[in-house]
Tab-separated table of C-alpha atoms in Angstrom:
chain	number	residue	atom	x	y	z
A	1	MET	CA	-15.047	20.138	-26.266
A	2	PRO	CA	-16.745	17.948	-23.636
A	3	SER	CA	-15.755	18.505	-20.006
A	4	THR	CA	-13.715	15.282	-20.230
A	5	PHE	CA	-12.068	14.336	-23.516
A	6	ASN	CA	-10.166	11.065	-23.479
A	7	ILE	CA	-7.582	10.288	-26.162
A	8	THR	CA	-6.332	6.698	-26.146
A	9	ILE	CA	-3.084	5.975	-27.985
A	10	LEU	CA	-2.463	2.356	-28.948
A	11	GLY	CA	1.242	1.476	-28.927
A	12	GLY	CA	4.183	2.817	-26.937
A	13	GLY	CA	6.760	2.933	-29.717
A	14	ILE	CA	8.338	6.129	-31.021
A	15	SER	CA	5.136	7.017	-32.897
A	16	GLY	CA	2.846	6.660	-29.882
A	17	LEU	CA	5.252	8.401	-27.510
A	18	SER	CA	5.964	11.350	-29.798
A	19	THR	CA	2.251	11.775	-30.623
A	20	ALA	CA	1.411	11.809	-26.907
A	21	TRP	CA	4.218	14.280	-26.211
A	22	TYR	CA	3.079	16.711	-28.903
A	23	LEU	CA	-0.528	16.466	-27.716
A	24	SER	CA	0.403	16.946	-24.064
A	25	ARG	CA	2.252	20.167	-24.855
A	26	SER	CA	-0.812	21.813	-26.391
A	27	LEU	CA	-3.995	20.305	-24.965
A	28	PRO	CA	-5.539	21.476	-21.687
A	29	LYS	CA	-5.239	19.345	-18.570
A	30	SER	CA	-8.925	18.430	-18.899
A	31	CYS	CA	-7.965	16.355	-21.958
A	32	LYS	CA	-6.753	12.977	-20.733
A	33	ILE	CA	-4.182	11.014	-22.772
A	34	THR	CA	-3.697	7.295	-22.181
A	35	ILE	CA	-0.933	5.257	-23.848
A	36	ILE	CA	-1.566	1.507	-23.966
A	37	GLU	CA	1.451	-0.730	-24.600
A	38	ALA	CA	1.296	-4.532	-24.767
A	39	SER	CA	4.881	-5.193	-23.634
A	40	ASN	CA	6.641	-4.220	-20.427
A	41	ARG	CA	8.907	-1.682	-22.125
A	42	LEU	CA	8.469	1.390	-24.313
A	43	GLY	CA	10.185	2.229	-27.568
A	44	GLY	CA	8.995	-0.446	-29.964
A	45	TRP	CA	11.779	-1.402	-32.380
A	46	ILE	CA	14.128	1.175	-30.838
A	47	GLN	CA	16.214	-0.544	-28.197
A	48	SER	CA	19.780	0.214	-27.050
A	49	ARG	CA	21.400	-2.005	-24.445
A	50	ARG	CA	24.867	-2.267	-22.884
A	51	HIS	CA	26.422	-5.716	-22.519
A	52	GLY	CA	29.258	-7.258	-20.542
A	53	GLU	CA	31.511	-5.866	-17.846
A	54	GLN	CA	32.745	-3.163	-20.227
A	55	GLY	CA	29.240	-2.009	-21.087
A	56	ILE	CA	29.444	-2.469	-24.868
A	57	LEU	CA	26.489	-0.744	-26.541
A	58	PHE	CA	24.400	-2.823	-28.930
A	59	GLU	CA	21.565	-1.349	-30.974
A	60	TYR	CA	18.766	-3.817	-31.687
A	61	GLY	CA	16.991	-1.480	-34.104
A	62	PRO	CA	17.725	1.956	-35.633
A	63	ARG	CA	21.225	3.173	-34.763
A	64	THR	CA	21.704	6.489	-36.597
A	65	LEU	CA	19.562	9.415	-37.722
A	66	ARG	CA	19.948	12.011	-40.469
A	67	PRO	CA	19.446	15.731	-39.816
A	68	GLY	CA	18.165	16.630	-43.314
A	69	GLY	CA	14.666	17.300	-44.636
A	70	LEU	CA	11.467	18.104	-42.767
A	71	GLY	CA	11.690	14.850	-40.838
A	72	GLY	CA	15.225	15.669	-39.762
A	73	LEU	CA	14.079	19.097	-38.558
A	74	ALA	CA	11.217	17.518	-36.609
A	75	VAL	CA	13.626	15.158	-34.844
A	76	LEU	CA	16.050	18.010	-34.100
A	77	GLU	CA	13.176	20.008	-32.607
A	78	LEU	CA	12.301	16.993	-30.449
A	79	ILE	CA	15.934	16.539	-29.375
A	80	LYS	CA	16.278	20.183	-28.430
A	81	SER	CA	13.004	20.206	-26.478
A	82	LEU	CA	14.039	17.058	-24.598
A	83	ASN	CA	17.452	18.589	-23.676
A	84	LEU	CA	19.378	15.859	-25.477
A	85	ILE	CA	21.830	18.101	-27.343
A	86	PRO	CA	24.680	17.457	-24.821
A	87	SER	CA	24.348	13.718	-25.507
A	88	LEU	CA	24.674	13.962	-29.291
A	89	ILE	CA	27.370	12.093	-31.191
A	90	THR	CA	27.711	13.643	-34.635
A	91	ILE	CA	29.442	12.245	-37.694
A	92	PRO	CA	30.540	14.986	-40.140
A	93	LYS	CA	30.137	14.630	-43.880
A	94	THR	CA	33.932	14.357	-44.172
A	95	HIS	CA	34.131	11.332	-41.861
A	96	PRO	CA	34.946	7.902	-43.378
A	97	ALA	CA	31.582	6.614	-42.155
A	98	ALA	CA	29.904	9.247	-44.332
A	99	LEU	CA	32.214	8.882	-47.337
A	100	ASN	CA	32.754	5.130	-47.460
A	101	ARG	CA	29.752	2.916	-48.131
A	102	TYR	CA	29.995	-0.403	-49.886
A	103	ILE	CA	28.014	-2.996	-51.803
A	104	TYR	CA	29.102	-6.624	-51.683
A	105	TYR	CA	28.978	-8.019	-55.229
A	106	PRO	CA	29.601	-10.637	-56.476
A	107	ASP	CA	32.343	-11.728	-54.062
A	108	ARG	CA	34.005	-8.502	-52.884
A	109	LEU	CA	33.306	-5.065	-51.421
A	110	ASN	CA	32.672	-2.321	-54.003
A	111	LYS	CA	32.942	1.236	-52.735
A	112	LEU	CA	30.177	3.508	-53.984
A	113	PRO	CA	31.053	6.997	-55.261
A	114	HIS	CA	29.884	9.669	-52.849
A	115	SER	CA	30.181	12.574	-55.302
A	116	LEU	CA	30.930	13.371	-58.935
A	117	LEU	CA	34.571	13.990	-58.032
A	118	SER	CA	34.849	10.536	-56.496
A	119	LEU	CA	33.281	8.894	-59.565
A	120	ALA	CA	36.368	9.054	-61.781
A	121	PRO	CA	38.639	6.921	-59.568
A	122	SER	CA	35.818	4.375	-59.321
A	123	LEU	CA	35.616	3.813	-63.062
A	124	SER	CA	38.412	1.270	-62.905
A	125	ARG	CA	36.005	-1.071	-61.111
A	126	ALA	CA	33.751	-3.197	-63.322
A	127	PHE	CA	30.872	-2.830	-60.849
A	128	ILE	CA	30.784	0.945	-61.366
A	129	ARG	CA	31.562	0.842	-65.102
A	130	LYS	CA	28.424	-1.207	-65.751
A	131	ALA	CA	26.345	1.611	-64.295
A	132	ILE	CA	27.732	4.328	-66.585
A	133	PRO	CA	25.727	3.445	-69.752
A	134	GLY	CA	22.503	3.626	-67.754
A	135	ILE	CA	23.426	7.000	-66.269
A	136	LEU	CA	24.311	8.409	-69.700
A	137	ARG	CA	21.042	7.270	-71.317
A	138	GLU	CA	18.682	8.311	-68.505
A	139	PRO	CA	18.057	11.955	-69.587
A	140	PHE	CA	16.867	10.720	-72.986
A	141	VAL	CA	14.402	8.062	-71.764
A	142	LYS	CA	10.768	9.055	-72.313
A	143	PRO	CA	8.561	9.128	-69.192
A	144	ALA	CA	6.144	6.246	-68.745
A	145	ASN	CA	2.409	6.811	-68.590
A	146	THR	CA	1.855	5.086	-65.258
A	147	ASP	CA	0.766	6.131	-61.775
A	148	ASP	CA	3.021	3.666	-60.019
A	149	GLU	CA	5.428	0.805	-60.639
A	150	SER	CA	7.989	-1.218	-58.755
A	151	ILE	CA	11.344	0.307	-57.888
A	152	THR	CA	13.101	-2.313	-60.012
A	153	ALA	CA	10.906	-1.578	-63.038
A	154	PHE	CA	11.389	2.182	-62.680
A	155	ILE	CA	15.195	2.058	-62.309
A	156	ALA	CA	15.657	-0.564	-65.045
A	157	ARG	CA	13.486	1.462	-67.423
A	158	ARG	CA	15.177	4.787	-66.755
A	159	PHE	CA	18.751	3.541	-66.195
A	160	ASN	CA	19.591	-0.136	-66.683
A	161	SER	CA	19.105	-3.532	-65.052
A	162	HIS	CA	22.582	-3.502	-63.463
A	163	ILE	CA	21.706	-0.444	-61.376
A	164	ALA	CA	18.246	-1.834	-60.595
A	165	ASP	CA	19.289	-5.365	-59.661
A	166	ASN	CA	22.477	-4.561	-57.812
A	167	ILE	CA	22.725	-0.998	-56.499
A	168	MET	CA	19.043	-0.236	-55.912
A	169	SER	CA	18.282	-3.742	-54.676
A	170	ALA	CA	21.010	-3.339	-52.051
A	171	VAL	CA	19.733	0.106	-51.008
A	172	ILE	CA	16.244	-1.319	-50.490
A	173	HIS	CA	17.721	-4.089	-48.348
A	174	GLY	CA	19.262	-1.401	-46.162
A	175	ILE	CA	16.094	0.679	-45.724
A	176	TYR	CA	13.179	-1.734	-45.983
A	177	ALA	CA	14.790	-5.201	-45.829
A	178	GLY	CA	12.473	-5.613	-48.795
A	179	ASP	CA	12.190	-6.773	-52.384
A	180	ALA	CA	12.653	-3.931	-54.874
A	181	ASN	CA	10.572	-5.918	-57.353
A	182	GLN	CA	7.543	-5.490	-55.097
A	183	LEU	CA	7.925	-2.052	-53.505
A	184	SER	CA	6.324	1.098	-54.908
A	185	VAL	CA	8.622	3.747	-56.345
A	186	ARG	CA	6.016	6.439	-55.712
A	187	SER	CA	5.670	5.580	-52.020
A	188	VAL	CA	9.283	4.673	-51.235
A	189	PHE	CA	11.089	7.239	-53.439
A	190	PRO	CA	8.491	9.914	-54.260
A	191	SER	CA	11.179	12.379	-55.378
A	192	LEU	CA	12.230	10.023	-58.216
A	193	TYR	CA	8.624	9.773	-59.336
A	194	TYR	CA	8.240	13.556	-59.320
A	195	TYR	CA	11.536	14.146	-61.104
A	196	GLU	CA	10.332	12.051	-64.016
A	197	HIS	CA	6.826	13.479	-63.864
A	198	TYR	CA	7.839	17.158	-63.898
A	199	TYR	CA	11.233	17.152	-65.624
A	200	GLY	CA	11.068	14.006	-67.720
A	201	SER	CA	14.344	12.857	-66.151
A	202	VAL	CA	15.620	11.837	-62.736
A	203	LEU	CA	19.058	13.359	-63.366
A	204	LYS	CA	17.588	16.664	-64.528
A	205	GLY	CA	15.432	16.709	-61.439
A	206	LEU	CA	18.400	15.998	-59.187
A	207	MET	CA	20.293	18.918	-60.724
A	208	ARG	CA	17.414	21.378	-60.607
A	209	GLY	CA	15.423	20.130	-57.631
A	210	LEU	CA	11.809	20.621	-56.648
A	211	LYS	CA	10.793	23.368	-54.296
A	212	GLU	CA	8.422	22.387	-51.543
A	213	VAL	CA	4.752	23.283	-51.849
A	214	GLU	CA	3.689	26.278	-49.795
A	215	ASP	CA	2.232	24.357	-46.842
A	216	LYS	CA	5.504	22.458	-46.462
A	217	LYS	CA	7.439	25.731	-46.661
A	218	GLU	CA	5.387	27.070	-43.776
A	219	LEU	CA	6.119	23.954	-41.741
A	220	GLU	CA	9.820	24.216	-42.613
A	221	ARG	CA	9.895	27.805	-41.357
A	222	GLU	CA	8.110	26.836	-38.147
A	223	LEU	CA	10.487	23.955	-37.452
A	224	GLY	CA	13.480	26.114	-38.324
A	225	GLU	CA	12.454	28.698	-35.745
A	226	CYS	CA	12.037	25.991	-33.110
A	227	VAL	CA	15.404	24.386	-33.857
A	228	GLY	CA	17.261	27.709	-34.023
A	229	ASP	CA	21.063	27.644	-34.179
A	230	LEU	CA	21.102	23.858	-34.078
A	231	ILE	CA	20.356	23.932	-37.827
A	232	ASN	CA	23.725	25.563	-38.503
A	233	ASP	CA	25.509	23.177	-36.157
A	234	MET	CA	24.039	20.184	-38.006
A	235	SER	CA	24.485	21.504	-41.561
A	236	LYS	CA	27.842	19.714	-41.927
A	237	ILE	CA	26.675	16.532	-40.221
A	238	SER	CA	25.918	13.346	-42.155
A	239	ILE	CA	24.434	11.191	-39.385
A	240	PHE	CA	24.128	11.318	-35.621
A	241	SER	CA	23.295	9.231	-32.593
A	242	PHE	CA	23.647	9.578	-28.817
A	243	LYS	CA	26.130	8.535	-26.149
A	244	ASP	CA	23.806	5.769	-24.979
A	245	GLY	CA	22.135	5.068	-28.309
A	246	ILE	CA	18.829	5.978	-29.931
A	247	GLN	CA	17.054	4.646	-26.827
A	248	MET	CA	17.858	8.006	-25.221
A	249	ILE	CA	15.020	9.632	-27.192
A	250	VAL	CA	12.564	7.025	-25.902
A	251	ASP	CA	13.764	7.378	-22.310
A	252	ALA	CA	13.551	11.177	-22.453
A	253	LEU	CA	10.018	11.058	-23.892
A	254	GLU	CA	8.949	8.636	-21.168
A	255	ARG	CA	10.398	10.863	-18.432
A	256	GLU	CA	8.613	13.937	-19.753
A	257	LEU	CA	5.299	12.155	-20.278
A	258	ARG	CA	5.303	10.697	-16.767
A	259	LYS	CA	5.560	14.259	-15.413
A	260	LYS	CA	2.294	15.229	-17.138
A	261	GLU	CA	-0.787	15.127	-14.909
A	262	ASN	CA	-3.060	14.371	-17.858
A	263	VAL	CA	-0.980	11.499	-19.291
A	264	ALA	CA	-1.219	7.866	-18.178
A	265	ILE	CA	0.976	5.032	-19.472
A	266	LYS	CA	-0.464	1.530	-19.232
A	267	MET	CA	2.118	-1.186	-19.881
A	268	GLY	CA	1.570	-4.929	-20.151
A	269	GLU	CA	-1.918	-4.274	-21.567
A	270	LYS	CA	-2.482	-6.077	-24.853
A	271	VAL	CA	-5.349	-4.640	-26.911
A	272	VAL	CA	-7.643	-7.451	-28.006
A	273	LYS	CA	-10.611	-5.525	-29.401
A	274	LEU	CA	-11.410	-2.044	-30.616
A	275	GLU	CA	-15.048	-1.048	-31.123
A	276	ILE	CA	-16.255	2.102	-32.839
A	277	GLU	CA	-20.036	2.268	-33.228
A	278	ASN	CA	-22.786	4.838	-32.768
A	279	GLU	CA	-20.136	7.485	-32.216
A	280	LYS	CA	-18.812	5.587	-29.206
A	281	ALA	CA	-15.347	4.089	-28.973
A	282	LYS	CA	-13.999	1.493	-26.584
A	283	VAL	CA	-10.595	-0.147	-26.304
A	284	TYR	CA	-10.586	-3.607	-24.761
A	285	THR	CA	-7.421	-5.096	-23.315
A	286	GLU	CA	-7.102	-8.522	-21.715
A	287	SER	CA	-7.951	-7.008	-18.324
A	288	SER	CA	-9.575	-3.580	-18.827
A	289	VAL	CA	-11.912	-1.442	-20.927
A	290	PHE	CA	-11.008	2.122	-21.923
A	291	PRO	CA	-13.937	4.291	-23.127
A	292	SER	CA	-12.426	6.846	-25.484
A	293	SER	CA	-13.435	10.101	-27.096
A	294	HIS	CA	-10.791	9.508	-29.763
A	295	ILE	CA	-8.380	6.669	-30.530
A	296	ILE	CA	-4.991	7.031	-32.208
A	297	SER	CA	-3.646	3.666	-33.326
A	298	THR	CA	0.099	3.391	-33.898
A	299	LEU	CA	-0.142	-0.397	-34.112
A	300	SER	CA	0.844	-2.012	-37.385
A	301	SER	CA	-2.059	-1.921	-39.823
A	302	HIS	CA	-2.399	-5.709	-40.019
A	303	ILE	CA	-2.745	-5.923	-36.211
A	304	LEU	CA	-5.309	-3.108	-36.266
A	305	SER	CA	-7.267	-4.932	-38.979
A	306	ARG	CA	-7.657	-7.964	-36.685
A	307	ILE	CA	-9.025	-6.089	-33.668
A	308	LEU	CA	-11.077	-3.264	-35.202
A	309	THR	CA	-14.824	-3.100	-35.661
A	310	PRO	CA	-15.909	-1.870	-38.210
A	311	THR	CA	-13.808	-3.623	-40.841
A	312	LEU	CA	-11.905	-1.155	-43.021
A	313	PRO	CA	-10.509	-1.869	-46.500
A	314	TYR	CA	-6.773	-2.179	-47.125
A	315	LEU	CA	-5.724	-2.277	-43.461
A	316	SER	CA	-4.533	-5.848	-43.852
A	317	GLN	CA	-2.824	-5.310	-47.215
A	318	THR	CA	0.452	-3.783	-46.061
A	319	PRO	CA	2.707	-6.750	-45.201
A	320	SER	CA	5.675	-6.555	-42.846
A	321	VAL	CA	8.955	-8.458	-42.807
A	322	THR	CA	10.970	-9.983	-39.989
A	323	VAL	CA	14.635	-9.060	-39.537
A	324	ALA	CA	17.219	-10.896	-37.452
A	325	VAL	CA	19.735	-8.476	-35.911
A	326	VAL	CA	23.033	-10.021	-34.808
A	327	ASN	CA	25.408	-7.776	-32.826
A	328	LEU	CA	29.051	-8.857	-32.637
A	329	ALA	CA	31.908	-7.311	-30.632
A	330	TYR	CA	35.592	-8.310	-30.933
A	331	SER	CA	38.430	-7.352	-28.615
A	332	ASN	CA	40.761	-6.769	-31.578
A	333	PRO	CA	40.089	-3.209	-32.818
A	334	SER	CA	41.760	-3.743	-36.221
A	335	LEU	CA	39.726	-6.524	-37.826
A	336	LEU	CA	37.952	-4.573	-40.570
A	337	PRO	CA	39.609	-4.673	-44.004
A	338	VAL	CA	38.159	-1.230	-44.848
A	339	THR	CA	36.802	1.773	-42.979
A	340	GLY	CA	33.308	3.130	-43.469
A	341	PHE	CA	29.673	2.802	-42.472
A	342	GLY	CA	29.272	-0.753	-43.721
A	343	TYR	CA	27.987	-2.626	-46.755
A	344	LEU	CA	24.730	-3.821	-48.278
A	345	ILE	CA	24.061	-7.001	-50.207
A	346	PRO	CA	21.830	-7.016	-53.314
A	347	ALA	CA	19.325	-9.758	-54.030
A	348	SER	CA	21.344	-10.679	-57.132
A	349	ILE	CA	24.380	-11.862	-55.169
A	350	PRO	CA	25.126	-15.559	-55.712
A	351	ASN	CA	25.493	-17.958	-52.782
A	352	ASN	CA	23.667	-15.788	-50.250
A	353	ILE	CA	22.732	-18.956	-48.412
A	354	TYR	CA	21.901	-17.275	-45.107
A	355	SER	CA	19.691	-14.446	-46.423
A	356	ALA	CA	22.085	-11.646	-45.448
A	357	LEU	CA	20.934	-8.071	-46.072
A	358	GLY	CA	23.952	-6.073	-44.937
A	359	VAL	CA	26.540	-5.401	-42.261
A	360	VAL	CA	27.071	-2.167	-40.301
A	361	PHE	CA	30.560	-1.332	-39.040
A	362	ASP	CA	29.302	0.113	-35.749
A	363	SER	CA	32.748	0.883	-34.334
A	364	ASP	CA	33.383	3.061	-37.421
A	365	ALA	CA	29.855	4.384	-37.938
A	366	VAL	CA	29.278	5.690	-34.407
A	367	PRO	CA	32.614	5.855	-32.566
A	368	SER	CA	32.947	6.895	-28.908
A	369	GLN	CA	29.836	5.084	-27.664
A	370	ASP	CA	32.114	2.543	-25.975
A	371	LYS	CA	34.934	3.193	-23.513
A	372	VAL	CA	37.154	0.479	-25.001
A	373	ASN	CA	38.689	0.224	-28.459
A	374	ILE	CA	37.032	-2.726	-30.193
A	375	THR	CA	35.639	-3.899	-33.519
A	376	LYS	CA	31.837	-3.873	-33.397
A	377	LEU	CA	29.510	-5.073	-36.162
A	378	THR	CA	25.808	-5.624	-36.757
A	379	VAL	CA	24.689	-8.249	-39.273
A	380	MET	CA	21.130	-8.036	-40.642
A	381	LEU	CA	19.511	-11.209	-41.931
A	382	GLY	CA	16.134	-12.177	-43.344
A	383	GLY	CA	13.682	-9.461	-44.342
A	384	HIS	CA	11.775	-10.448	-47.469
A	385	TYR	CA	13.774	-13.674	-47.647
A	386	TYR	CA	11.954	-14.834	-44.502
A	387	TYR	CA	8.538	-13.722	-45.715
A	388	GLY	CA	6.119	-16.640	-45.919
A	389	MET	CA	8.484	-19.077	-44.190
A	390	ASN	CA	6.822	-21.401	-41.694
A	391	SER	CA	9.749	-21.004	-39.320
A	392	ILE	CA	12.921	-18.985	-39.227
A	393	PRO	CA	16.294	-19.997	-37.769
A	394	ASN	CA	16.685	-19.950	-33.996
A	395	GLU	CA	19.132	-17.659	-32.183
A	396	ASP	CA	22.015	-20.132	-32.182
A	397	GLU	CA	21.594	-20.717	-35.906
A	398	LEU	CA	21.396	-16.986	-36.602
A	399	LEU	CA	24.622	-16.365	-34.676
A	400	SER	CA	26.297	-19.064	-36.758
A	401	HIS	CA	24.916	-17.530	-39.968
A	402	ALA	CA	26.170	-14.070	-39.029
A	403	ARG	CA	29.644	-15.377	-38.229
A	404	TRP	CA	29.714	-17.163	-41.596
A	405	VAL	CA	28.870	-13.850	-43.322
A	406	VAL	CA	31.650	-11.828	-41.658
A	407	SER	CA	34.112	-14.676	-42.107
A	408	ASN	CA	33.456	-15.097	-45.838
A	409	HIS	CA	32.908	-11.416	-46.667
A	410	LEU	CA	35.374	-9.696	-44.335
A	411	GLY	CA	37.812	-12.426	-43.373
A	412	ILE	CA	36.944	-12.107	-39.650
A	413	ARG	CA	37.315	-15.549	-38.117
A	414	GLU	CA	38.005	-14.614	-34.512
A	415	GLU	CA	35.657	-15.570	-31.701
A	416	PRO	CA	33.551	-12.536	-30.676
A	417	MET	CA	33.944	-11.397	-27.074
A	418	LEU	CA	30.238	-10.467	-26.924
A	419	TRP	CA	27.223	-11.050	-29.101
A	420	ASN	CA	23.478	-10.632	-29.089
A	421	VAL	CA	20.750	-11.977	-31.366
A	422	THR	CA	17.400	-10.205	-31.668
A	423	ILE	CA	14.555	-11.380	-33.895
A	424	GLN	CA	12.451	-8.335	-34.791
A	425	ARG	CA	9.226	-9.930	-35.973
A	426	GLU	CA	7.232	-8.084	-38.644
A	427	CYS	CA	9.187	-4.933	-37.919
A	428	ILE	CA	9.293	-3.133	-41.291
A	429	SER	CA	6.191	-2.405	-43.351
A	430	GLN	CA	6.399	-3.017	-47.094
A	431	TYR	CA	4.864	-0.317	-49.310
A	432	GLN	CA	4.055	-2.401	-52.339
A	433	VAL	CA	2.975	-1.051	-55.735
A	434	GLY	CA	-0.319	0.844	-55.390
A	435	HIS	CA	0.266	1.675	-51.706
A	436	LEU	CA	-0.608	5.357	-52.124
A	437	ASP	CA	-3.982	4.570	-53.716
A	438	ARG	CA	-4.757	2.100	-50.932
A	439	MET	CA	-3.916	4.703	-48.283
A	440	ARG	CA	-6.176	7.205	-50.014
A	441	GLU	CA	-9.068	4.738	-49.906
A	442	LEU	CA	-8.296	3.925	-46.281
A	443	HIS	CA	-8.326	7.639	-45.418
A	444	HIS	CA	-11.830	8.046	-46.843
A	445	SER	CA	-13.048	4.863	-45.146
A	446	ILE	CA	-11.830	5.990	-41.718
A	447	ARG	CA	-13.452	9.367	-42.217
A	448	ASN	CA	-16.778	7.926	-43.396
A	449	MET	CA	-17.093	4.844	-41.194
A	450	CYS	CA	-15.503	5.707	-37.851
A	451	GLY	CA	-17.468	8.769	-36.817
A	452	GLY	CA	-14.404	10.888	-36.163
A	453	ARG	CA	-13.212	8.494	-33.469
A	454	LEU	CA	-10.100	7.008	-35.097
A	455	SER	CA	-6.742	8.223	-36.380
A	456	VAL	CA	-3.786	6.117	-37.494
A	457	ALA	CA	-0.051	6.761	-37.279
A	458	GLY	CA	3.172	4.823	-37.458
A	459	ALA	CA	5.276	2.968	-39.986
A	460	SER	CA	2.437	1.130	-41.764
A	461	TYR	CA	1.256	4.222	-43.578
A	462	LEU	CA	3.446	7.162	-44.612
A	463	GLY	CA	7.104	6.363	-43.900
A	464	VAL	CA	9.148	3.803	-41.974
A	465	SER	CA	12.104	5.914	-40.778
A	466	VAL	CA	12.270	7.534	-37.342
A	467	ASN	CA	12.319	10.934	-39.082
A	468	ASP	CA	9.140	10.150	-41.041
A	469	ILE	CA	7.379	8.783	-37.980
A	470	VAL	CA	8.196	11.761	-35.739
A	471	LEU	CA	7.193	14.260	-38.436
A	472	ASN	CA	3.882	12.501	-39.125
A	473	SER	CA	3.167	12.242	-35.393
A	474	ARG	CA	3.762	15.973	-35.041
A	475	MET	CA	1.440	16.772	-37.944
A	476	LEU	CA	-1.278	14.443	-36.642
A	477	ALA	CA	-1.111	15.933	-33.152
A	478	GLY	CA	-1.294	19.433	-34.635
A	479	ARG	CA	-4.465	18.572	-36.546
A	480	VAL	CA	-6.074	17.002	-33.480
A	481	VAL	CA	-5.283	20.046	-31.345
A	482	GLU	CA	-6.612	22.395	-34.023
A	483	TRP	CA	-9.961	20.609	-34.227
A	484	ILE	CA	-10.330	20.473	-30.433
A	485	GLU	CA	-9.438	24.150	-30.000
A	486	ARG	CA	-12.069	25.089	-32.582
A	487	ARG	CA	-14.582	22.976	-30.649
A	488	ARG	CA	-15.466	21.098	-33.778
A	489	LYS	CA	-16.305	17.426	-34.053
A	490	LEU	CA	-12.958	15.730	-34.381
A	491	ASN	CA	-12.432	13.947	-37.706
A	492	VAL	CA	-8.714	13.521	-38.267
A	493	THR	CA	-7.514	10.294	-39.877
A	494	GLY	CA	-3.738	10.822	-39.879
A	495	LEU	CA	-3.715	10.215	-43.632
A	496	GLU	CA	-4.740	13.688	-44.790
A	497	SER	CA	-1.573	14.171	-46.826
A	498	VAL	CA	-2.648	11.479	-49.331
A	499	GLU	CA	-6.092	12.931	-49.975
A	500	GLU	CA	-4.706	15.373	-52.509
A	501	ILE	CA	-1.104	15.019	-53.569
A	502	PRO	CA	0.190	18.593	-53.911
A	503	THR	CA	1.989	19.730	-57.038
A	504	PRO	CA	5.544	20.823	-56.234
A	505	ILE	CA	6.611	24.224	-57.468
A	506	ILE	CA	9.265	23.897	-60.195
């Protein structure tokens, strides 16, 4: 390694911050890490703010996390290392917020079964009964000879169109704010793809499961050792947050990074050009130039495609959607007609005139964040409905739209005591059909054309959830450290996991 090795990280969201934190723990002080963030705050789409004299907490982005899977373990490791365990708010699997989730269709809330035992009482509802024929036929449907297809096509083929157009469409609204007709089943729900591929049936796969490949098992063991007893504490937990919201992770990362002698955080510096040529790399902002030994971009891929030389294929082909987040707080604590986490709205719903995606019952989903007993909701609007629009509604219009939704869906007609409207522009990447193949080509292009000077991370590539992003940042940082420690020429793209898709052990 040269006497001075400069790593420049583009973007101060959760991906950039966690990547910098993992690197700073392992690299020597002679390795300088610089985070460049265009705005005057860190955290990206994660933002928790208190409003009003009573300090009501509104989440503008992600509001809860799940402890399961490798990504969940990676986040728990991060939480433990940042000493955030005392600030946890946990929701057990027996809590109404975990058990009660709804879909609004066509003009009422339909509670989804949360287990086989809860399925029988649901059969009296027409919405659930229409799904039964598809569930019964699924084990007998022959697998398709295709590498990828849309989520709608996959679910309709294996189950039926009712499940695809209503249940799965609503789920995709909740995760991606996207169109299930466009998104890739292999990239968004890889387990479903593998269940069909290896068992010939999704239901058979769900019953039998797929064991992780050996390299993932090793990572699981490593994370388990780091997390320790916290794994047992979280085994009965459905979701969790923090006393002051998800922002607490961002704030803790910032505090720790600012203590590091070899870490610098540059805020209010918009990157306008990125040059990689003749094994030299430079980052240009509106006011400065940062010569870099290696660059890690956590910017969205379409932004990176506009500023990067050389031009790389497929960077610009992952679109993103804009979501309007409307937070509402009411002084009356008993306004909700049901208890639970909230409800999602499928694309098939009639008269969805304001492009609503779903509503979270925040006062049920994460209780005890506020000192007063209130009803608190978040209405999500837009997503793929806004895609391609020349202009979207302004904040006043969005507030009016959100109030129309809760009035017509939930019967809440009271004036909110507090509200906030946030327009999250191009905030969720859309993994459309063929995404995995495009990422594989991009991986090879970065490796062959960037001279080992560029890696990519963040939601444009291998997962949009906080869990996915933290896990991928950890893996990327580990690869970078490994190459530097071996004093080899660094050539890590961040997309290594798509180069050869491992075969799960059945």
